[in-house]
């Protein structure tokens, strides 16, 4: 199975890039399954039904998220109603939604697990132990298991990837929006990248207009953030997994620049 992971899809800019470029990219890379992180998809923070429908129509099959998925009230109901939409599994019991899903594509079963880090982030439940518990729950016959780890610290991402090496097919970091150049297949067969990057505007600070972020850093006053304009990059990771063993054979970092022509 050939799987394309997309980094955090940033607001309208990211959605327009998917509408303009994802179909051709998937065809060129011969993608069977596309996974994308949507926590920043609606107005930078959170999700709405319209936005989730739009991203699904662009060809994203399973959507993961992170700390910002709670930011729009409308999104909470979606987490309960949409089976292909995940929130991090290691939030405490009682929060809306689900943290992993088992589905199939072209007759091959696969699982997607969404986890979130605790270093420099809200100290939720342990992602290591949560991953162990979920892997116990996933049926033995499901060989292809994919993890989105939404975390700030590169060390925490690399540590959890090492902990899960050989037990999951691919482990992809999200949240920092800056693609790292360390993609590889770990010794146990797990495809890995510390951060897959974003689907968002290139001339920005992690998707936001530069001058607003500079103002925030220089004066430490609250600033309203808006998505930047201009050309967008679709950052992702292509993983080729052996269906029979669930081990990754190949990993390719993807970075595609898309011109946005429509008024934002
Ligand atoms: Fe995040």
PDB file of C-alpha atoms and ligand atoms in Angstrom:
ATOM      1  CA  UNK A   1       0.000   0.000   0.000  1.00  0.00           C
ATOM      2  CA  UNK A   2       1.286   3.436  -0.911  1.00  0.00           C
ATOM      3  CA  UNK A   3       0.319   6.012   1.691  1.00  0.00           C
ATOM      4  CA  UNK A   4       0.661   9.779   1.482  1.00  0.00           C
ATOM      5  CA  UNK A   5       0.704  11.657   4.799  1.00  0.00           C
ATOM      6  CA  UNK A   6       0.052  15.392   4.573  1.00  0.00           C
ATOM      7  CA  UNK A   7       1.217  17.841   7.210  1.00  0.00           C
ATOM      8  CA  UNK A   8      -1.087  20.306   8.980  1.00  0.00           C
ATOM      9  CA  UNK A   9      -3.489  21.789   6.414  1.00  0.00           C
ATOM     10  CA  UNK A  10      -3.527  25.539   7.093  1.00  0.00           C
ATOM     11  CA  UNK A  11      -6.813  27.324   6.599  1.00  0.00           C
ATOM     12  CA  UNK A  12      -8.183  28.359   3.207  1.00  0.00           C
ATOM     13  CA  UNK A  13      -4.712  28.634   1.733  1.00  0.00           C
ATOM     14  CA  UNK A  14      -3.983  24.961   2.489  1.00  0.00           C
ATOM     15  CA  UNK A  15      -7.396  23.854   1.265  1.00  0.00           C
ATOM     16  CA  UNK A  16      -6.948  25.712  -2.021  1.00  0.00           C
ATOM     17  CA  UNK A  17      -3.577  24.045  -2.509  1.00  0.00           C
ATOM     18  CA  UNK A  18      -5.200  20.641  -2.029  1.00  0.00           C
ATOM     19  CA  UNK A  19      -8.005  21.509  -4.434  1.00  0.00           C
ATOM     20  CA  UNK A  20      -5.449  22.643  -7.011  1.00  0.00           C
ATOM     21  CA  UNK A  21      -2.742  20.047  -6.572  1.00  0.00           C
ATOM     22  CA  UNK A  22      -3.602  16.963  -4.544  1.00  0.00           C
ATOM     23  CA  UNK A  23      -5.348  14.991  -7.298  1.00  0.00           C
ATOM     24  CA  UNK A  24      -2.389  15.232  -9.666  1.00  0.00           C
ATOM     25  CA  UNK A  25       0.109  14.558  -6.870  1.00  0.00           C
ATOM     26  CA  UNK A  26      -1.726  11.410  -5.767  1.00  0.00           C
ATOM     27  CA  UNK A  27      -1.916  10.164  -9.354  1.00  0.00           C
ATOM     28  CA  UNK A  28       1.780  10.814  -9.949  1.00  0.00           C
ATOM     29  CA  UNK A  29       2.831   9.078  -6.729  1.00  0.00           C
ATOM     30  CA  UNK A  30       0.319   6.247  -7.244  1.00  0.00           C
ATOM     31  CA  UNK A  31      -1.232   6.781  -3.808  1.00  0.00           C
ATOM     32  CA  UNK A  32      -3.708   4.250  -2.363  1.00  0.00           C
ATOM     33  CA  UNK A  33      -4.451   6.075   0.883  1.00  0.00           C
ATOM     34  CA  UNK A  34      -4.122   9.723   1.886  1.00  0.00           C
ATOM     35  CA  UNK A  35      -4.009  10.941   5.499  1.00  0.00           C
ATOM     36  CA  UNK A  36      -3.883  14.605   6.533  1.00  0.00           C
ATOM     37  CA  UNK A  37      -3.830  16.603   9.758  1.00  0.00           C
ATOM     38  CA  UNK A  38      -6.748  19.059   9.835  1.00  0.00           C
ATOM     39  CA  UNK A  39      -6.485  20.785  13.212  1.00  0.00           C
ATOM     40  CA  UNK A  40      -5.635  24.125  11.575  1.00  0.00           C
ATOM     41  CA  UNK A  41      -7.967  23.727   8.613  1.00  0.00           C
ATOM     42  CA  UNK A  42     -10.715  26.216   9.526  1.00  0.00           C
ATOM     43  CA  UNK A  43      -9.544  29.815  10.024  1.00  0.00           C
ATOM     44  CA  UNK A  44      -6.162  28.624  11.364  1.00  0.00           C
ATOM     45  CA  UNK A  45      -7.613  26.994  14.512  1.00  0.00           C
ATOM     46  CA  UNK A  46     -10.107  24.131  14.612  1.00  0.00           C
ATOM     47  CA  UNK A  47     -12.493  22.441  12.188  1.00  0.00           C
ATOM     48  CA  UNK A  48     -15.958  22.936  10.725  1.00  0.00           C
ATOM     49  CA  UNK A  49     -18.187  20.610   8.748  1.00  0.00           C
ATOM     50  CA  UNK A  50     -17.789  22.641   5.547  1.00  0.00           C
ATOM     51  CA  UNK A  51     -14.017  22.479   5.773  1.00  0.00           C
ATOM     52  CA  UNK A  52     -13.923  18.759   6.567  1.00  0.00           C
ATOM     53  CA  UNK A  53     -16.227  18.051   3.604  1.00  0.00           C
ATOM     54  CA  UNK A  54     -14.030  20.180   1.354  1.00  0.00           C
ATOM     55  CA  UNK A  55     -10.851  18.346   2.384  1.00  0.00           C
ATOM     56  CA  UNK A  56     -12.513  14.945   1.966  1.00  0.00           C
ATOM     57  CA  UNK A  57     -13.619  15.971  -1.545  1.00  0.00           C
ATOM     58  CA  UNK A  58      -9.984  16.825  -2.382  1.00  0.00           C
ATOM     59  CA  UNK A  59      -9.045  13.184  -1.701  1.00  0.00           C
ATOM     60  CA  UNK A  60      -7.965  13.020   1.950  1.00  0.00           C
ATOM     61  CA  UNK A  61      -9.298   9.687   3.254  1.00  0.00           C
ATOM     62  CA  UNK A  62      -8.479   9.855   6.972  1.00  0.00           C
ATOM     63  CA  UNK A  63      -8.020  13.060   8.976  1.00  0.00           C
ATOM     64  CA  UNK A  64      -5.964  13.422  12.130  1.00  0.00           C
ATOM     65  CA  UNK A  65      -5.680  16.416  14.430  1.00  0.00           C
ATOM     66  CA  UNK A  66      -4.114  17.773  17.612  1.00  0.00           C
ATOM     67  CA  UNK A  67      -4.328  20.391  20.347  1.00  0.00           C
ATOM     68  CA  UNK A  68      -6.295  22.903  18.225  1.00  0.00           C
ATOM     69  CA  UNK A  69      -9.042  20.487  17.197  1.00  0.00           C
ATOM     70  CA  UNK A  70     -11.162  21.688  20.134  1.00  0.00           C
ATOM     71  CA  UNK A  71     -11.022  25.368  19.174  1.00  0.00           C
ATOM     72  CA  UNK A  72     -14.342  25.576  17.295  1.00  0.00           C
ATOM     73  CA  UNK A  73     -17.442  24.343  19.094  1.00  0.00           C
ATOM     74  CA  UNK A  74     -18.902  22.977  15.838  1.00  0.00           C
ATOM     75  CA  UNK A  75     -15.930  20.665  15.523  1.00  0.00           C
ATOM     76  CA  UNK A  76     -16.657  18.783  18.739  1.00  0.00           C
ATOM     77  CA  UNK A  77     -19.821  17.204  17.327  1.00  0.00           C
ATOM     78  CA  UNK A  78     -17.949  16.235  14.163  1.00  0.00           C
ATOM     79  CA  UNK A  79     -15.427  14.289  16.215  1.00  0.00           C
ATOM     80  CA  UNK A  80     -18.247  12.051  17.388  1.00  0.00           C
ATOM     81  CA  UNK A  81     -20.046  11.753  14.048  1.00  0.00           C
ATOM     82  CA  UNK A  82     -17.213  11.315  11.503  1.00  0.00           C
ATOM     83  CA  UNK A  83     -15.487   7.974  11.706  1.00  0.00           C
ATOM     84  CA  UNK A  84     -12.540   9.022   9.538  1.00  0.00           C
ATOM     85  CA  UNK A  85     -11.796  12.069  11.719  1.00  0.00           C
ATOM     86  CA  UNK A  86      -9.520  11.524  14.729  1.00  0.00           C
ATOM     87  CA  UNK A  87      -8.371  13.496  17.760  1.00  0.00           C
ATOM     88  CA  UNK A  88      -5.320  12.508  19.819  1.00  0.00           C
ATOM     89  CA  UNK A  89      -6.063   9.257  21.642  1.00  0.00           C
ATOM     90  CA  UNK A  90      -4.247  10.183  24.851  1.00  0.00           C
ATOM     91  CA  UNK A  91      -6.651  12.937  25.946  1.00  0.00           C
ATOM     92  CA  UNK A  92      -8.285  11.962  29.236  1.00  0.00           C
ATOM     93  CA  UNK A  93     -11.423   9.784  29.184  1.00  0.00           C
ATOM     94  CA  UNK A  94     -14.681  11.600  28.479  1.00  0.00           C
ATOM     95  CA  UNK A  95     -13.579  13.949  25.683  1.00  0.00           C
ATOM     96  CA  UNK A  96     -15.459  13.775  22.356  1.00  0.00           C
ATOM     97  CA  UNK A  97     -14.316  11.656  19.442  1.00  0.00           C
ATOM     98  CA  UNK A  98     -11.941   8.756  18.899  1.00  0.00           C
ATOM     99  CA  UNK A  99      -8.185   8.418  18.784  1.00  0.00           C
ATOM    100  CA  UNK A 100      -7.791   5.574  16.310  1.00  0.00           C
ATOM    101  CA  UNK A 101      -9.719   3.916  13.519  1.00  0.00           C
ATOM    102  CA  UNK A 102      -9.514   0.611  11.649  1.00  0.00           C
ATOM    103  CA  UNK A 103     -10.707   0.687   8.035  1.00  0.00           C
ATOM    104  CA  UNK A 104      -9.795  -0.899   4.726  1.00  0.00           C
ATOM    105  CA  UNK A 105      -8.843   0.274   1.296  1.00  0.00           C
ATOM    106  CA  UNK A 106      -8.918  -1.946  -1.823  1.00  0.00           C
ATOM    107  CA  UNK A 107      -9.548  -4.935   0.464  1.00  0.00           C
ATOM    108  CA  UNK A 108      -6.525  -4.318   2.709  1.00  0.00           C
ATOM    109  CA  UNK A 109      -7.197  -3.376   6.342  1.00  0.00           C
ATOM    110  CA  UNK A 110      -5.243  -0.588   7.991  1.00  0.00           C
ATOM    111  CA  UNK A 111      -5.341   1.349  11.241  1.00  0.00           C
ATOM    112  CA  UNK A 112      -4.578   5.009  11.910  1.00  0.00           C
ATOM    113  CA  UNK A 113      -3.633   6.154  15.418  1.00  0.00           C
ATOM    114  CA  UNK A 114      -3.460   9.808  16.478  1.00  0.00           C
ATOM    115  CA  UNK A 115      -1.382  10.719  19.544  1.00  0.00           C
ATOM    116  CA  UNK A 116      -0.177  13.981  21.084  1.00  0.00           C
ATOM    117  CA  UNK A 117       3.032  14.914  22.895  1.00  0.00           C
ATOM    118  CA  UNK A 118       3.318  16.293  26.427  1.00  0.00           C
ATOM    119  CA  UNK A 119       6.629  18.151  26.257  1.00  0.00           C
ATOM    120  CA  UNK A 120       5.994  21.937  26.025  1.00  0.00           C
ATOM    121  CA  UNK A 121       2.299  21.070  25.593  1.00  0.00           C
ATOM    122  CA  UNK A 122      -0.694  20.332  27.818  1.00  0.00           C
ATOM    123  CA  UNK A 123       0.320  17.397  30.046  1.00  0.00           C
ATOM    124  CA  UNK A 124      -2.326  14.881  28.972  1.00  0.00           C
ATOM    125  CA  UNK A 125      -2.065  11.082  29.372  1.00  0.00           C
ATOM    126  CA  UNK A 126       1.131   9.209  28.445  1.00  0.00           C
ATOM    127  CA  UNK A 127       1.347   8.699  24.667  1.00  0.00           C
ATOM    128  CA  UNK A 128       3.715   5.733  25.064  1.00  0.00           C
ATOM    129  CA  UNK A 129       1.355   3.738  27.280  1.00  0.00           C
ATOM    130  CA  UNK A 130      -1.647   4.872  25.252  1.00  0.00           C
ATOM    131  CA  UNK A 131      -0.005   3.521  22.071  1.00  0.00           C
ATOM    132  CA  UNK A 132       0.655   0.190  23.821  1.00  0.00           C
ATOM    133  CA  UNK A 133      -3.015  -0.075  24.823  1.00  0.00           C
ATOM    134  CA  UNK A 134      -4.304   0.739  21.326  1.00  0.00           C
ATOM    135  CA  UNK A 135      -1.948  -1.762  19.668  1.00  0.00           C
ATOM    136  CA  UNK A 136      -3.443  -4.432  21.963  1.00  0.00           C
ATOM    137  CA  UNK A 137      -6.919  -3.494  20.716  1.00  0.00           C
ATOM    138  CA  UNK A 138      -6.172  -3.523  16.983  1.00  0.00           C
ATOM    139  CA  UNK A 139      -7.019  -6.945  15.485  1.00  0.00           C
ATOM    140  CA  UNK A 140      -3.985  -9.153  14.684  1.00  0.00           C
ATOM    141  CA  UNK A 141      -4.922  -9.322  11.006  1.00  0.00           C
ATOM    142  CA  UNK A 142      -4.418  -5.572  10.581  1.00  0.00           C
ATOM    143  CA  UNK A 143      -0.783  -5.387   9.517  1.00  0.00           C
ATOM    144  CA  UNK A 144      -0.685  -1.778   8.344  1.00  0.00           C
ATOM    145  CA  UNK A 145      -0.707   0.632  11.285  1.00  0.00           C
ATOM    146  CA  UNK A 146      -0.021   4.347  10.823  1.00  0.00           C
ATOM    147  CA  UNK A 147       0.652   6.906  13.554  1.00  0.00           C
ATOM    148  CA  UNK A 148       0.349  10.708  13.519  1.00  0.00           C
ATOM    149  CA  UNK A 149       2.201  12.013  16.589  1.00  0.00           C
ATOM    150  CA  UNK A 150       1.283  15.654  17.099  1.00  0.00           C
ATOM    151  CA  UNK A 151       4.070  17.018  19.260  1.00  0.00           C
ATOM    152  CA  UNK A 152       6.372  19.966  19.818  1.00  0.00           C
ATOM    153  CA  UNK A 153       9.659  18.387  20.903  1.00  0.00           C
ATOM    154  CA  UNK A 154      11.810  16.579  18.344  1.00  0.00           C
ATOM    155  CA  UNK A 155      13.169  14.403  21.175  1.00  0.00           C
ATOM    156  CA  UNK A 156       9.708  13.204  22.197  1.00  0.00           C
ATOM    157  CA  UNK A 157       8.863  12.405  18.563  1.00  0.00           C
ATOM    158  CA  UNK A 158      12.066  10.429  18.024  1.00  0.00           C
ATOM    159  CA  UNK A 159      11.664   8.621  21.346  1.00  0.00           C
ATOM    160  CA  UNK A 160       8.114   7.453  20.657  1.00  0.00           C
ATOM    161  CA  UNK A 161       9.081   6.469  17.098  1.00  0.00           C
ATOM    162  CA  UNK A 162      11.908   4.354  18.495  1.00  0.00           C
ATOM    163  CA  UNK A 163       9.569   2.837  21.073  1.00  0.00           C
ATOM    164  CA  UNK A 164       7.062   1.829  18.364  1.00  0.00           C
ATOM    165  CA  UNK A 165       9.625   0.745  15.735  1.00  0.00           C
ATOM    166  CA  UNK A 166       8.645  -2.639  14.360  1.00  0.00           C
ATOM    167  CA  UNK A 167       5.133  -2.398  15.796  1.00  0.00           C
ATOM    168  CA  UNK A 168       3.747   0.234  13.405  1.00  0.00           C
ATOM    169  CA  UNK A 169       4.254   0.728   9.671  1.00  0.00           C
ATOM    170  CA  UNK A 170       4.791   4.479   9.739  1.00  0.00           C
ATOM    171  CA  UNK A 171       5.250   7.143  12.384  1.00  0.00           C
ATOM    172  CA  UNK A 172       4.842  10.737  11.246  1.00  0.00           C
ATOM    173  CA  UNK A 173       5.354  13.840  13.378  1.00  0.00           C
ATOM    174  CA  UNK A 174       3.094  16.882  12.975  1.00  0.00           C
ATOM    175  CA  UNK A 175       2.432  20.197  14.768  1.00  0.00           C
ATOM    176  CA  UNK A 176       5.584  22.252  14.194  1.00  0.00           C
ATOM    177  CA  UNK A 177       4.715  22.856  10.507  1.00  0.00           C
ATOM    178  CA  UNK A 178       8.385  22.777   9.469  1.00  0.00           C
ATOM    179  CA  UNK A 179       9.378  19.717   7.452  1.00  0.00           C
ATOM    180  CA  UNK A 180      12.459  17.937   8.758  1.00  0.00           C
ATOM    181  CA  UNK A 181      14.984  16.207   6.467  1.00  0.00           C
ATOM    182  CA  UNK A 182      15.371  13.014   8.519  1.00  0.00           C
ATOM    183  CA  UNK A 183      12.929  10.686   6.774  1.00  0.00           C
ATOM    184  CA  UNK A 184      14.029   7.052   6.920  1.00  0.00           C
ATOM    185  CA  UNK A 185      12.897   3.520   7.600  1.00  0.00           C
ATOM    186  CA  UNK A 186      13.889   2.623  11.174  1.00  0.00           C
ATOM    187  CA  UNK A 187      15.644  -0.745  11.794  1.00  0.00           C
ATOM    188  CA  UNK A 188      12.396  -2.523  12.737  1.00  0.00           C
ATOM    189  CA  UNK A 189      10.612  -1.436   9.534  1.00  0.00           C
ATOM    190  CA  UNK A 190       8.788   1.701  10.690  1.00  0.00           C
ATOM    191  CA  UNK A 191       8.850   4.657   8.287  1.00  0.00           C
ATOM    192  CA  UNK A 192       9.639   7.830  10.194  1.00  0.00           C
ATOM    193  CA  UNK A 193       9.947  11.597   9.896  1.00  0.00           C
ATOM    194  CA  UNK A 194      10.238  13.971  12.867  1.00  0.00           C
ATOM    195  CA  UNK A 195       7.895  16.496  11.254  1.00  0.00           C
ATOM    196  CA  UNK A 196       6.158  16.128   7.927  1.00  0.00           C
ATOM    197  CA  UNK A 197       5.671  19.909   7.496  1.00  0.00           C
ATOM    198  CA  UNK A 198       2.488  21.716   6.492  1.00  0.00           C
ATOM    199  CA  UNK A 199       0.132  22.349   3.624  1.00  0.00           C
ATOM    200  CA  UNK A 200       0.279  26.105   3.913  1.00  0.00           C
ATOM    201  CA  UNK A 201       1.738  29.400   2.719  1.00  0.00           C
ATOM    202  CA  UNK A 202       5.494  29.443   2.218  1.00  0.00           C
ATOM    203  CA  UNK A 203       6.171  33.119   2.946  1.00  0.00           C
ATOM    204  CA  UNK A 204       4.883  32.988   6.520  1.00  0.00           C
ATOM    205  CA  UNK A 205       5.761  32.001  10.070  1.00  0.00           C
ATOM    206  CA  UNK A 206       4.349  28.470  10.271  1.00  0.00           C
ATOM    207  CA  UNK A 207       1.390  29.598   8.143  1.00  0.00           C
ATOM    208  CA  UNK A 208       0.647  32.938   9.806  1.00  0.00           C
ATOM    209  CA  UNK A 209       1.381  36.416   8.361  1.00  0.00           C
ATOM    210  CA  UNK A 210       4.964  37.238   9.301  1.00  0.00           C
ATOM    211  CA  UNK A 211       4.360  40.768  10.553  1.00  0.00           C
ATOM    212  CA  UNK A 212       1.753  39.565  13.066  1.00  0.00           C
ATOM    213  CA  UNK A 213       4.090  36.985  14.551  1.00  0.00           C
ATOM    214  CA  UNK A 214       6.993  39.450  14.634  1.00  0.00           C
ATOM    215  CA  UNK A 215       4.737  41.876  16.515  1.00  0.00           C
ATOM    216  CA  UNK A 216       3.808  39.172  19.014  1.00  0.00           C
ATOM    217  CA  UNK A 217       7.463  38.289  19.635  1.00  0.00           C
ATOM    218  CA  UNK A 218       8.655  41.889  19.890  1.00  0.00           C
ATOM    219  CA  UNK A 219       5.928  43.343  22.129  1.00  0.00           C
ATOM    220  CA  UNK A 220       4.438  40.267  23.820  1.00  0.00           C
ATOM    221  CA  UNK A 221       0.938  41.692  23.374  1.00  0.00           C
ATOM    222  CA  UNK A 222      -2.016  39.688  22.024  1.00  0.00           C
ATOM    223  CA  UNK A 223      -2.136  39.814  18.222  1.00  0.00           C
ATOM    224  CA  UNK A 224      -4.849  38.456  15.980  1.00  0.00           C
ATOM    225  CA  UNK A 225      -3.338  35.842  13.668  1.00  0.00           C
ATOM    226  CA  UNK A 226      -4.339  35.574  10.014  1.00  0.00           C
ATOM    227  CA  UNK A 227      -3.204  33.076   7.425  1.00  0.00           C
ATOM    228  CA  UNK A 228      -0.511  34.398   5.082  1.00  0.00           C
ATOM    229  CA  UNK A 229      -1.055  34.742   1.342  1.00  0.00           C
ATOM    230  CA  UNK A 230       0.889  33.639  -1.714  1.00  0.00           C
ATOM    231  CA  UNK A 231       2.329  30.363  -2.938  1.00  0.00           C
ATOM    232  CA  UNK A 232       1.634  27.286  -0.853  1.00  0.00           C
ATOM    233  CA  UNK A 233       3.661  24.146  -0.287  1.00  0.00           C
ATOM    234  CA  UNK A 234       2.084  20.727   0.015  1.00  0.00           C
ATOM    235  CA  UNK A 235       4.441  18.969   2.422  1.00  0.00           C
ATOM    236  CA  UNK A 236       4.024  15.265   2.939  1.00  0.00           C
ATOM    237  CA  UNK A 237       5.607  11.874   3.276  1.00  0.00           C
ATOM    238  CA  UNK A 238       5.059   8.991   0.887  1.00  0.00           C
ATOM    239  CA  UNK A 239       5.378   5.573   2.477  1.00  0.00           C
ATOM    240  CA  UNK A 240       5.399   2.264   0.606  1.00  0.00           C
ATOM    241  CA  UNK A 241       4.302  -0.521   2.954  1.00  0.00           C
ATOM    242  CA  UNK A 242       4.448  -4.272   2.362  1.00  0.00           C
ATOM    243  CA  UNK A 243       0.802  -5.353   2.840  1.00  0.00           C
ATOM    244  CA  UNK A 244       1.761  -8.829   4.056  1.00  0.00           C
ATOM    245  CA  UNK A 245       4.159  -7.785   6.829  1.00  0.00           C
ATOM    246  CA  UNK A 246       3.177  -4.174   7.521  1.00  0.00           C
ATOM    247  CA  UNK A 247       6.835  -3.152   7.246  1.00  0.00           C
ATOM    248  CA  UNK A 248       7.783  -0.095   5.240  1.00  0.00           C
ATOM    249  CA  UNK A 249       9.905  -0.648   2.150  1.00  0.00           C
ATOM    250  CA  UNK A 250      10.493   2.933   1.138  1.00  0.00           C
ATOM    251  CA  UNK A 251       9.932   6.461   2.381  1.00  0.00           C
ATOM    252  CA  UNK A 252      10.012   9.602   0.232  1.00  0.00           C
ATOM    253  CA  UNK A 253       9.733  13.191   1.471  1.00  0.00           C
ATOM    254  CA  UNK A 254       7.324  15.275  -0.622  1.00  0.00           C
ATOM    255  CA  UNK A 255       7.374  19.060  -1.024  1.00  0.00           C
ATOM    256  CA  UNK A 256       5.307  20.492  -3.849  1.00  0.00           C
ATOM    257  CA  UNK A 257       4.886  24.226  -4.463  1.00  0.00           C
ATOM    258  CA  UNK A 258       1.471  25.351  -5.692  1.00  0.00           C
ATOM    259  CA  UNK A 259       0.605  28.829  -6.957  1.00  0.00           C
ATOM    260  CA  UNK A 260      -2.665  30.159  -5.561  1.00  0.00           C
ATOM    261  CA  UNK A 261      -4.458  32.359  -8.075  1.00  0.00           C
ATOM    262  CA  UNK A 262      -7.859  32.957  -6.505  1.00  0.00           C
ATOM    263  CA  UNK A 263      -8.407  35.901  -4.143  1.00  0.00           C
ATOM    264  CA  UNK A 264      -8.181  34.734  -0.531  1.00  0.00           C
TER     265      UNK A 264
HETATM  266 FE1  LIG B   1      -0.865  21.633  16.805  1.00  0.00          FE
END
